[in-house]
XYZ file of C-alpha atoms in Angstrom:
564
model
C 15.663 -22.893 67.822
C 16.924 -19.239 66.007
C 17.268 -21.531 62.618
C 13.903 -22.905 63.026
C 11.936 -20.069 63.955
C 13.728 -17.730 60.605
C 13.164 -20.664 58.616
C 9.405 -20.754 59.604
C 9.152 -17.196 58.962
C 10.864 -17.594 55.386
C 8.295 -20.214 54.491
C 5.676 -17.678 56.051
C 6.467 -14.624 53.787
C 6.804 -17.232 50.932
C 3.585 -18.637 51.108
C 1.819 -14.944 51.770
C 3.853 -13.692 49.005
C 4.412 -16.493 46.668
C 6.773 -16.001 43.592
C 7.486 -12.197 44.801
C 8.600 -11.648 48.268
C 12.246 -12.569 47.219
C 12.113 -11.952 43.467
C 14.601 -9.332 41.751
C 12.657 -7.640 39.280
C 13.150 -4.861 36.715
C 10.490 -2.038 35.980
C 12.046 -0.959 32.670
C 14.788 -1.311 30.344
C 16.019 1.512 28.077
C 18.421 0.540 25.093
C 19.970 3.946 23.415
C 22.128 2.799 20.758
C 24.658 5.551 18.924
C 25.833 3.684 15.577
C 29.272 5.052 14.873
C 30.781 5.413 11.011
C 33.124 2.209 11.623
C 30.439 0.405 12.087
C 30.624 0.062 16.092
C 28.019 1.075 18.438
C 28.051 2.742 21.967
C 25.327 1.013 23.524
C 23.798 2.212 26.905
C 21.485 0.761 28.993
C 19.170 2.186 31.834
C 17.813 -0.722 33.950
C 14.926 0.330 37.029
C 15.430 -2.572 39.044
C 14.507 -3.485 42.530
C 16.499 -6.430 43.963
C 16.363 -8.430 47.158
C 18.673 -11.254 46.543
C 22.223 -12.503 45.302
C 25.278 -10.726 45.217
C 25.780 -9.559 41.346
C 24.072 -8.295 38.227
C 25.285 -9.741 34.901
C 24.769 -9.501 31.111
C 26.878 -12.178 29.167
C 27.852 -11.508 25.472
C 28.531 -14.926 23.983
C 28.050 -15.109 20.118
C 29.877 -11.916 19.078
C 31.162 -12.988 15.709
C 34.068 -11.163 15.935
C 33.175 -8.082 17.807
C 35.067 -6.690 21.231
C 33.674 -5.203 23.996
C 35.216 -2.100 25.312
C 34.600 0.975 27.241
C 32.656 -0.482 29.846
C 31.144 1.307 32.635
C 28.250 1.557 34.948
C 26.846 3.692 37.199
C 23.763 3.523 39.360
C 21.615 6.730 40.594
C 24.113 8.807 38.339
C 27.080 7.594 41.022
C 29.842 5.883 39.190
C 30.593 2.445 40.052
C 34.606 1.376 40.286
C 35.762 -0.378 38.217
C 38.227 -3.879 39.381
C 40.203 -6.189 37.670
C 39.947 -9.706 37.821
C 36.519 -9.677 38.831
C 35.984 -12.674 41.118
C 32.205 -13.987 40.336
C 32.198 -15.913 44.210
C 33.182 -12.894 45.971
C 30.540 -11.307 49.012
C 28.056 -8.731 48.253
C 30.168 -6.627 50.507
C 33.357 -6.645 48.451
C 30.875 -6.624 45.091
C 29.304 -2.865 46.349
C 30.020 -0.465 44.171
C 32.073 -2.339 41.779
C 32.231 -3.347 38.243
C 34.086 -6.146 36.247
C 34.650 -8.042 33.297
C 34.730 -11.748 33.141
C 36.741 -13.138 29.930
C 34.709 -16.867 29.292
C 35.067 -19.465 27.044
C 32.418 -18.197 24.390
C 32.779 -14.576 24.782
C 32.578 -12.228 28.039
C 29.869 -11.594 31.006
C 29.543 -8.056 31.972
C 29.192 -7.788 35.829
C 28.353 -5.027 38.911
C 27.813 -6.021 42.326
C 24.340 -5.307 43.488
C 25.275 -3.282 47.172
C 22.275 -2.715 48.894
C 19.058 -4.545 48.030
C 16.422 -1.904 47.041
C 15.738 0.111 44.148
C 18.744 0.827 41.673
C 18.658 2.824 38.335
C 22.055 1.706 36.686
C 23.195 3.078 33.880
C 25.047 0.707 31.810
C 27.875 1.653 29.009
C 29.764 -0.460 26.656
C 31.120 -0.327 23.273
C 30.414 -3.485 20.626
C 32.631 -2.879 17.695
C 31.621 -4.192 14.172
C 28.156 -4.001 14.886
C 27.012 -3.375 11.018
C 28.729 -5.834 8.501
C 29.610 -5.287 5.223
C 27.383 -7.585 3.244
C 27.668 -8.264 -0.903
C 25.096 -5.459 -1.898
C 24.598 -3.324 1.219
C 25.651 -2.994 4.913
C 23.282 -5.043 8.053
C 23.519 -4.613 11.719
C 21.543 -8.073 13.051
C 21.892 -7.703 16.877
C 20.371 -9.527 19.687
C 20.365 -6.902 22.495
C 18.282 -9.129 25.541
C 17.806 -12.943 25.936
C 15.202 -13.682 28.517
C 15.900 -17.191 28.867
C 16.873 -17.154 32.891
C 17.237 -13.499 32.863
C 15.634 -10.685 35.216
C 12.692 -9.472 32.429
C 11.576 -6.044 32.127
C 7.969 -5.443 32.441
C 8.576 -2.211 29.693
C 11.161 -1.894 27.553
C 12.257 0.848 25.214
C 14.997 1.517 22.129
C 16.567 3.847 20.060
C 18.973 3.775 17.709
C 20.643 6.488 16.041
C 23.441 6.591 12.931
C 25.949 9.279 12.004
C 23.497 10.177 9.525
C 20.026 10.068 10.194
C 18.303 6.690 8.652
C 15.702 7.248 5.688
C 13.161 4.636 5.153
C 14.313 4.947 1.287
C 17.701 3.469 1.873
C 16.517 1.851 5.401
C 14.863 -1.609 6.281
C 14.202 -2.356 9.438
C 12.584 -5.534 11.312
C 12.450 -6.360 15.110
C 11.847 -10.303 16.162
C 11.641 -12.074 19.617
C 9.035 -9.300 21.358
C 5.425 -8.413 21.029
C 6.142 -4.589 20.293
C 6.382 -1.756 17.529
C 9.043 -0.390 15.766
C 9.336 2.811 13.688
C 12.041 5.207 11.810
C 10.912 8.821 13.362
C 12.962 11.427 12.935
C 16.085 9.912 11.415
C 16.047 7.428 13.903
C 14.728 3.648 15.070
C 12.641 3.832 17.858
C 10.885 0.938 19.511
C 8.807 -0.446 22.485
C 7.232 -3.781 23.964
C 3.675 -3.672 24.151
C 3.772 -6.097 26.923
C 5.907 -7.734 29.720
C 8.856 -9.981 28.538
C 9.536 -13.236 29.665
C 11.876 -15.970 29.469
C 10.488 -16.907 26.023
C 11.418 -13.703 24.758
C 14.419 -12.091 23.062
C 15.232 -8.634 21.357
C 17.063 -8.844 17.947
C 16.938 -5.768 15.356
C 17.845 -5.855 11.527
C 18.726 -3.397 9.494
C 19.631 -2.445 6.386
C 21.421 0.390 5.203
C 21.522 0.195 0.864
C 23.428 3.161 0.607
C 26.295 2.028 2.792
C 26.789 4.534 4.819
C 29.098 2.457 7.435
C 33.017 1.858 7.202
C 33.365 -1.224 9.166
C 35.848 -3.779 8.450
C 34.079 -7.073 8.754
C 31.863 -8.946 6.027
C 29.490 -11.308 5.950
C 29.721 -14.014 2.457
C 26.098 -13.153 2.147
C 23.071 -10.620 0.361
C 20.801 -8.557 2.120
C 18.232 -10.265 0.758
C 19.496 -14.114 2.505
C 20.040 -11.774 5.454
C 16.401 -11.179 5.692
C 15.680 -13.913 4.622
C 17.345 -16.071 6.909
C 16.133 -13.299 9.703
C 12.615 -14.198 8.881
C 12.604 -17.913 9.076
C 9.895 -18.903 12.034
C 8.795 -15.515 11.877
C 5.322 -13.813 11.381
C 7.005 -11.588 8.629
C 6.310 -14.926 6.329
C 2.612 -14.585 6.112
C 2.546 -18.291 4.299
C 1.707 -21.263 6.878
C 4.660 -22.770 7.544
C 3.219 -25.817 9.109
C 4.324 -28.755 7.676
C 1.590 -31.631 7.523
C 2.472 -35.287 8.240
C 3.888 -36.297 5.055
C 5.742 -33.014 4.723
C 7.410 -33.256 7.503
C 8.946 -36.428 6.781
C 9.690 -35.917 3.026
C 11.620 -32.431 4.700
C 13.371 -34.357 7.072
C 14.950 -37.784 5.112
C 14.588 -36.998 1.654
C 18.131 -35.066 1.981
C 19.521 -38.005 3.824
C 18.236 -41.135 2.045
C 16.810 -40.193 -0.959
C 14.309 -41.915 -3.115
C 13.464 -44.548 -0.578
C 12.682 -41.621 1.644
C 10.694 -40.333 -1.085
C 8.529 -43.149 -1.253
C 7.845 -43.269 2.599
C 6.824 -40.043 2.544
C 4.929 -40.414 -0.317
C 3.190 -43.423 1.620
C 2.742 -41.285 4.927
C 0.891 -38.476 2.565
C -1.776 -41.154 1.520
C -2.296 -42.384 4.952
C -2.680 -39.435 6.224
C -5.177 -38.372 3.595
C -7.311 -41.542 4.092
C -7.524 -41.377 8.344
C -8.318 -37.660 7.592
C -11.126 -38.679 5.002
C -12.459 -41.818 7.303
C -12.937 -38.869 10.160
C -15.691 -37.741 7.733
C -14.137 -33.698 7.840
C -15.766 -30.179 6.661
C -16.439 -30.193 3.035
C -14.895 -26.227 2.434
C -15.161 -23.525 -0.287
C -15.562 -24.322 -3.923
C -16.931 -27.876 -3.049
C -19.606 -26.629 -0.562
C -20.736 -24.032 -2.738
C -20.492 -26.555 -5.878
C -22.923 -28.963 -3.318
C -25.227 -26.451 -2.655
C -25.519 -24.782 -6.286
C -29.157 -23.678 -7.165
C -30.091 -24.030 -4.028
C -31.482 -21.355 -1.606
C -32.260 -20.351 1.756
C -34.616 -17.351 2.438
C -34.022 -16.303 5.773
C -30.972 -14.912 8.001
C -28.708 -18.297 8.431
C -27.962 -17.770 12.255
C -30.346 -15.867 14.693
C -29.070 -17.833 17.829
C -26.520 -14.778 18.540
C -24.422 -12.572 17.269
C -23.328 -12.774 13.495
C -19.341 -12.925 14.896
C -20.702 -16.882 16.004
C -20.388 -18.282 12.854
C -16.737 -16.676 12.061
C -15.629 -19.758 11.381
C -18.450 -21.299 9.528
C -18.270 -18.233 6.592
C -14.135 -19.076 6.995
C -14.949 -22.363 5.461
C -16.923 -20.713 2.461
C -14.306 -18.247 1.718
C -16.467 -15.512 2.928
C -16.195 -13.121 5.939
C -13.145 -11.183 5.841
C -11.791 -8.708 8.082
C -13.234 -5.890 6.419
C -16.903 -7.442 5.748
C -17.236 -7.790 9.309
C -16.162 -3.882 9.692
C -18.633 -3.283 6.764
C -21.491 -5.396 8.842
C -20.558 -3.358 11.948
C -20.910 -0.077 10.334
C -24.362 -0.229 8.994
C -25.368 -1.572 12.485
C -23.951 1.144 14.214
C -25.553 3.513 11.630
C -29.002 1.245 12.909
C -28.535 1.844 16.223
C -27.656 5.737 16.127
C -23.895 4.720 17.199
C -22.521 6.782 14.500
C -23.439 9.627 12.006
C -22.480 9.715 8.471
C -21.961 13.614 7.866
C -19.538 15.824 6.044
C -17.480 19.082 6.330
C -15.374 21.524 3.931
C -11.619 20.590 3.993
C -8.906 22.622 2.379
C -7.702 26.007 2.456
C -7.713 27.151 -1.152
C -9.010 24.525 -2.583
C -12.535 23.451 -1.229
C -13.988 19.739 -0.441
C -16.318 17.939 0.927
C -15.507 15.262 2.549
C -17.194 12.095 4.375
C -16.784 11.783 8.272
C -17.971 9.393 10.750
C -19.170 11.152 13.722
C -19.041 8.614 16.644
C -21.602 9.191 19.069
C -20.164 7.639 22.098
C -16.740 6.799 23.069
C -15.259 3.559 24.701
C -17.348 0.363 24.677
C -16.806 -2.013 28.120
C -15.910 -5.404 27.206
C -13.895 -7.386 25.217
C -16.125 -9.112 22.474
C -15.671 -8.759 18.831
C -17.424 -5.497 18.208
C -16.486 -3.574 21.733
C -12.836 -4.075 20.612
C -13.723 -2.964 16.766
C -15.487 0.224 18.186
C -12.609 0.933 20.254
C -10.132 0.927 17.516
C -12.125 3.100 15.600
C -12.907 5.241 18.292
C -9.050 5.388 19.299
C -8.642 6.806 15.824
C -11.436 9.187 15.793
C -9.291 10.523 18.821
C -10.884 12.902 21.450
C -12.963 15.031 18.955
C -14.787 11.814 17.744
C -14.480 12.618 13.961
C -13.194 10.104 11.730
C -11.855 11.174 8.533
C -10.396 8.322 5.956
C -7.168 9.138 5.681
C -6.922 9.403 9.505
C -8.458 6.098 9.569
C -6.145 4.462 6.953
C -2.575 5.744 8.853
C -4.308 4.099 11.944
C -4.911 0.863 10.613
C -1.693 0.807 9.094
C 0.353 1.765 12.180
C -1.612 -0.847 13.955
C -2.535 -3.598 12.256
C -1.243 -6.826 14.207
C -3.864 -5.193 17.047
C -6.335 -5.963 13.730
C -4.790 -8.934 13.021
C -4.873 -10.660 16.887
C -8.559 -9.158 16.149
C -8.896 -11.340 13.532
C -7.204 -14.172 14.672
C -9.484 -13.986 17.965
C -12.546 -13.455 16.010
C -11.568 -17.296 13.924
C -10.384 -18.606 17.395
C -13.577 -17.773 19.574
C -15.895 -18.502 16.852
C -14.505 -22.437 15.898
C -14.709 -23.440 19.918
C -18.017 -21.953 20.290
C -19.453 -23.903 17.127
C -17.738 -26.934 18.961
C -19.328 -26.119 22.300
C -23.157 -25.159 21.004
C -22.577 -28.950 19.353
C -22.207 -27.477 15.550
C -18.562 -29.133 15.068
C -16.645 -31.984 16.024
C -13.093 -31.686 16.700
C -11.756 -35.425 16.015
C -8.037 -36.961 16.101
C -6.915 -38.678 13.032
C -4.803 -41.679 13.947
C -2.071 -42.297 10.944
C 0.291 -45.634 11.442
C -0.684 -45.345 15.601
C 2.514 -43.125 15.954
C 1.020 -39.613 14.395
C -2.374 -37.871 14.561
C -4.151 -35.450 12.813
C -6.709 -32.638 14.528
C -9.719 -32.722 12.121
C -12.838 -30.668 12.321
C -16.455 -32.008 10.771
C -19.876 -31.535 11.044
C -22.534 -32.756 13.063
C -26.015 -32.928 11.514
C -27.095 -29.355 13.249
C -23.409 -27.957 11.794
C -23.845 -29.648 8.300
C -27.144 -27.630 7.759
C -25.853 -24.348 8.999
C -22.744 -24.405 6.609
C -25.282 -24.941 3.874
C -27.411 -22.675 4.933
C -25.265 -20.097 4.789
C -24.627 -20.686 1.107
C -27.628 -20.917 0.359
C -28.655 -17.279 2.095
C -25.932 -16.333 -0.453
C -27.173 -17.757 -2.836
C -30.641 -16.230 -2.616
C -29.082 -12.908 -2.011
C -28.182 -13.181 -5.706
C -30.576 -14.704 -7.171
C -32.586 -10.890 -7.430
C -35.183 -12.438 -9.409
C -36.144 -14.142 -5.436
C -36.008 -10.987 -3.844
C -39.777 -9.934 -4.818
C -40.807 -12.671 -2.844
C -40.543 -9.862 -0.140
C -43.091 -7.111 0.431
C -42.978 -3.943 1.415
C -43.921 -4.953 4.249
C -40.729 -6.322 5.438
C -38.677 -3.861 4.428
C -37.939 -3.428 8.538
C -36.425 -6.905 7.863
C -34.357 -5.930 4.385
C -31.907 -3.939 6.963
C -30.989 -6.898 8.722
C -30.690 -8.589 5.213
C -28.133 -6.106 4.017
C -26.172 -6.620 7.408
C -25.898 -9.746 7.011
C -24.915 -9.454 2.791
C -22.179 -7.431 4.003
C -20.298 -10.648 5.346
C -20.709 -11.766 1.808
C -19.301 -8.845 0.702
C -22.174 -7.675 -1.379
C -24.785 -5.259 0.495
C -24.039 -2.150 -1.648
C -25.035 -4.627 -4.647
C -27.813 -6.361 -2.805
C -28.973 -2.218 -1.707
C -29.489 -1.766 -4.869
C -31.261 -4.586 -6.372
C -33.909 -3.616 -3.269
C -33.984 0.217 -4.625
C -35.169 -1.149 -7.726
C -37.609 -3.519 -6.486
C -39.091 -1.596 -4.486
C -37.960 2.368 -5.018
C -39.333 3.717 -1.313
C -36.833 0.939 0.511
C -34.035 3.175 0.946
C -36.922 6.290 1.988
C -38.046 3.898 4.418
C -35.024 1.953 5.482
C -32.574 3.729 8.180
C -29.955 3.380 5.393
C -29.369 6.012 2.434
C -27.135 6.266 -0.765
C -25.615 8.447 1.433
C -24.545 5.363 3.782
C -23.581 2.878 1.592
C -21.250 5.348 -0.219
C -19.433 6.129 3.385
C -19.498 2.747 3.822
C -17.845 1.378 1.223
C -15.307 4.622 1.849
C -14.756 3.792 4.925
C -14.367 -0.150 4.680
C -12.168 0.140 1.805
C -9.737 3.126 3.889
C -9.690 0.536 6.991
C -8.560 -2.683 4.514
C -5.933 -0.391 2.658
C -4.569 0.744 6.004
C -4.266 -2.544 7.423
C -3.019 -4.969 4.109
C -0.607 -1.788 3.809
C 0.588 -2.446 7.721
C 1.099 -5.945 7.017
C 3.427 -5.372 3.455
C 5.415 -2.407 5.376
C 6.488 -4.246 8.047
C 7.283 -7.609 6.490
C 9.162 -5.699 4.069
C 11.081 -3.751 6.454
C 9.353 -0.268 6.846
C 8.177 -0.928 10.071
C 5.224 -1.764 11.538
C 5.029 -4.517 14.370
C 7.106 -7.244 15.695
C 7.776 -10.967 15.710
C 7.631 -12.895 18.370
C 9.777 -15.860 15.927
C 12.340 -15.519 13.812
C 15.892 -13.719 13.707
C 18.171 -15.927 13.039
C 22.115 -15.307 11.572
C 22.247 -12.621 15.109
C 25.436 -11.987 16.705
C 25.481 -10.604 20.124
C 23.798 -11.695 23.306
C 22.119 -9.700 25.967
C 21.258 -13.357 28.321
C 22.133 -12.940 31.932
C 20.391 -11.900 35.278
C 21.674 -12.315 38.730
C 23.476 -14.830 41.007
């Protein structure tokens, strides 16, 4: 009766408490990593864990490539553990507390402590990896997997630093992180990094770098550059900005033209035409030059899309080749200017020598939500900072630091847009069946979709065509604002301002916007694309910048693990 009743109360505190009453968890991991001149590293690792099951914490270190393990030690609230030999994995928690071993495995060696008392623990965790930075043919590389979260306990924060015996310059440093959502910089002389969000069993945390001065002694090599180093390192990774999905066709010429040759060659050859004609019979988008080249001489007067915002039809301008990051930043501005969000003014910089120079006051801070323009205003606001002044070159080193937030901006902006055309009934989203064993997502039109897409080349059209724009009176000039909102999608409103100035030389007296504006504008569109193309090319080329979640390959080390 005992058995039953703790069993029913085990099942109780379950179901209150699913997935958590008896989870071990871990707050935060720390990695501080002191590269030594031979090349090894003393790696120590703070854990803030709080465990309620099992006997023993372990980290296994598997794929070492020639490395040894040494000096290991760990203590937990600053008390030392002891260490014992022959560590016996099945033994009690009781003889486990306040013990440490090493167990010697078939692949490399698991690091172990006995857990003790279940509660919070802060262990501090020592160990020395020799050979941690090869010698390669033109330079030295440390490529280190540190954490593998397949089955382990994951750290809801985790943080890293490495230093050298010489402090790392990003002029003889690269420096790339894969596996992890999460930032990492040189500052200081040294690498330091974070996760910008939980890890989970997908997840893993590998560094590279690259030291082309050599400033290392260590005794192993690698047959290999540093540039196959990265590149290998980068393969599945977001550092390759080029879509490496592989179509049909591709796929199959990649996979047996190696193997069987020409007759694979043919096949896949075959499979490419297939593919193209179920793709063609599911009628899809006609796209960029060949829209454009279908609607030629043609125009359409009015705003394309007044059923909400202009972010809707993302996707649609995607398809023309228009609407890039920055045009929609652009489009933003001069409706914030509209609406008395912001203030285009200007103040004296320089101590000697004087100059004016353009700021954005921001007249409010954080906007609630999370639709395209509350996060846009946020990130500008966030580098305004609290004084609310924007300067350009404050603005650039923001957008440069952070520029995969920009870019899941972006990609959000593409995503939200293309299922909202599908729901409001504008697209189609179709399956292409090729030989009944492969399929192929296609997007097309319906009738209502058709006529927007060529709509909105047509508004582009007529935008510049100038010769059209007299058509509008002065009258409307209250509507020529919304026109040049809309042109800056296109990429053209400082052009199209002007044409409008000469039409009709009281617009911009009578408009909200002045020369003024579109000069700011234009400052500030061009200081937030330089910031973040310059994010993107810095950290695919090593100097930093954000993480991939893909990629790092040719790693030694390990870091997998957990408890048991």
């Amino acid at each position: 009766m005992k058995y039953f009743k703790k069993a029913g109360m085990i099942l109780l505190l379950a179901f209150i408490f699913p997935g958590t009453a008896f989870a071990n968890s871990m707050e935060s991991l720390d990695f501080h990593v002191q590269l030594q001149g031979d090349g090894s590293g003393i790696v120590t690792e703070t854990r803030k864990m709080n465990l309620t099951k099992d006997t023993e914490i372990y980290i296994k270190m598997e794929n070492l490539g020639g490395s040894q393990i040494s000096d290991f030690k760990v203590s937990d609230f600053g008390k030392p553990l002891i260490h014992k030999e022959n560590w016996d994995i099945e033994a009690s928690r009781a003889e486990k507390s306040g013990k440490y071993g090493i167990v010697e495995t078939d692949t490399g060696y698991e690091l172990c402590w006995g857990i003790g008392e279940y509660g919070d623990h802060e262990y501090k965790v020592t160990y020395t990896i020799s050979n941690m930075v090869r010698q390669l043919q033109d330079g030295q590389g440390m490529n280190w997997r540190f954490f593998d979260g397949a089955g382990n306990i994951n750290p809801t924060s985790l943080t890293m630093t490495i230093e050298g015996p010489e402090p790392f310059l990003s002029e003889n440093t690269k420096i790339w992180g894969f596996g992890f959502n999460g930032e990492i910089y040189l500052e200081n002389g040294s690498l330091v990094g974070w996760s910008t969000e939980p890890l989970s069993d997908n997840n893993y945390v590998t560094i590279l770098m690259q030291f082309a001065h050599q400033p290392f002694h260590s005794p192993l090599s690698l047959d290999q550059t540093m540039a196959e180093q990265e590149s290998r390192a980068k393969e599945g990774s977001s550092y390759n900005q080029e879509d490496t999905s592989l179509s049909f066709g591709e796929k199959a010429a990649g996979f047996t033209v190696p193997t069987v040759g020409v007759l694979a060659a043919i096949f896949a050859m075959i499979g490419l035409v297939l593919r193209s004609r179920a793709i063609k019979r599911a009628n899809p988008l006609v796209k960029g030059k060949e829209r454009r080249k279908l609607n030629q001489d043609q125009y359409y007067r009015e705003i394309p899309y007044t059923d909400g915002p202009m972010t809707d039809v993302a996707y649609m301008l995607e398809q023309i080749e228009r609407g890039r990051i920055e045009d929609y930043f652009n489009a933003f501005l001069l409706k914030w200017l509209k609406e008395d969000n912001i203030d285009h003014i200007t103040e004296e910089k320089g101590i000697i020598f004087k100059k004016e120079q353009s700021i954005l006051q921001l007249n409010r801070h954080q906007m609630e939500g999370d639709d395209f323009e509350s996060r846009l205003w946020n990130m500008m606001q966030a580098a305004a900072g609290a004084d609310n002044k924007l300067e350009e070159k404050e603005f650039t080193k923001w957008a440069k630091k952070n520029f995969k937030k920009i870019e899941d901006l972006k990609d959000d902006l593409s995503n939200d847009s293309k299922y909202l055309m599908i729901d409001e009934g504008y697209l189609e989203q179709k399956e292409a069946a090729v030989l009944r064993f492969f399929t192929s997502s296609v997007i097309s039109g319906t009738v209502q979709g058709e006529n927007l897409l060529n709509h909105m080349v047509q508004f582009e059209n007529y935008l510049k065509d100038f010769s059209l724009l007299h058509e509008r009176g002065a009258k409307e000039v209250f509507l020529w604002d919304e026109l040049l909102i809309w042109a800056s999608l296109y990429g053209i409103a400082e052009e199209v301002a002007r044409q409008f100035e000469e039409l009709y030389p009281q617009f911009l007296e009578e408009s909200q916007f002045t020369p003024g504006d579109f000069y700011m504008m234009t400052l500030f569109t061009n200081s937030f694309a330089k910031g973040y193309h310059s994010g993107q090319s810095s950290a695919s080329s090593g100097g930093g910048g954000a993480t991939s979640l893909g990629g790092g390959g040719g790693s030694f080390g390990g870091g997998g693990g957990g408890s048991r």
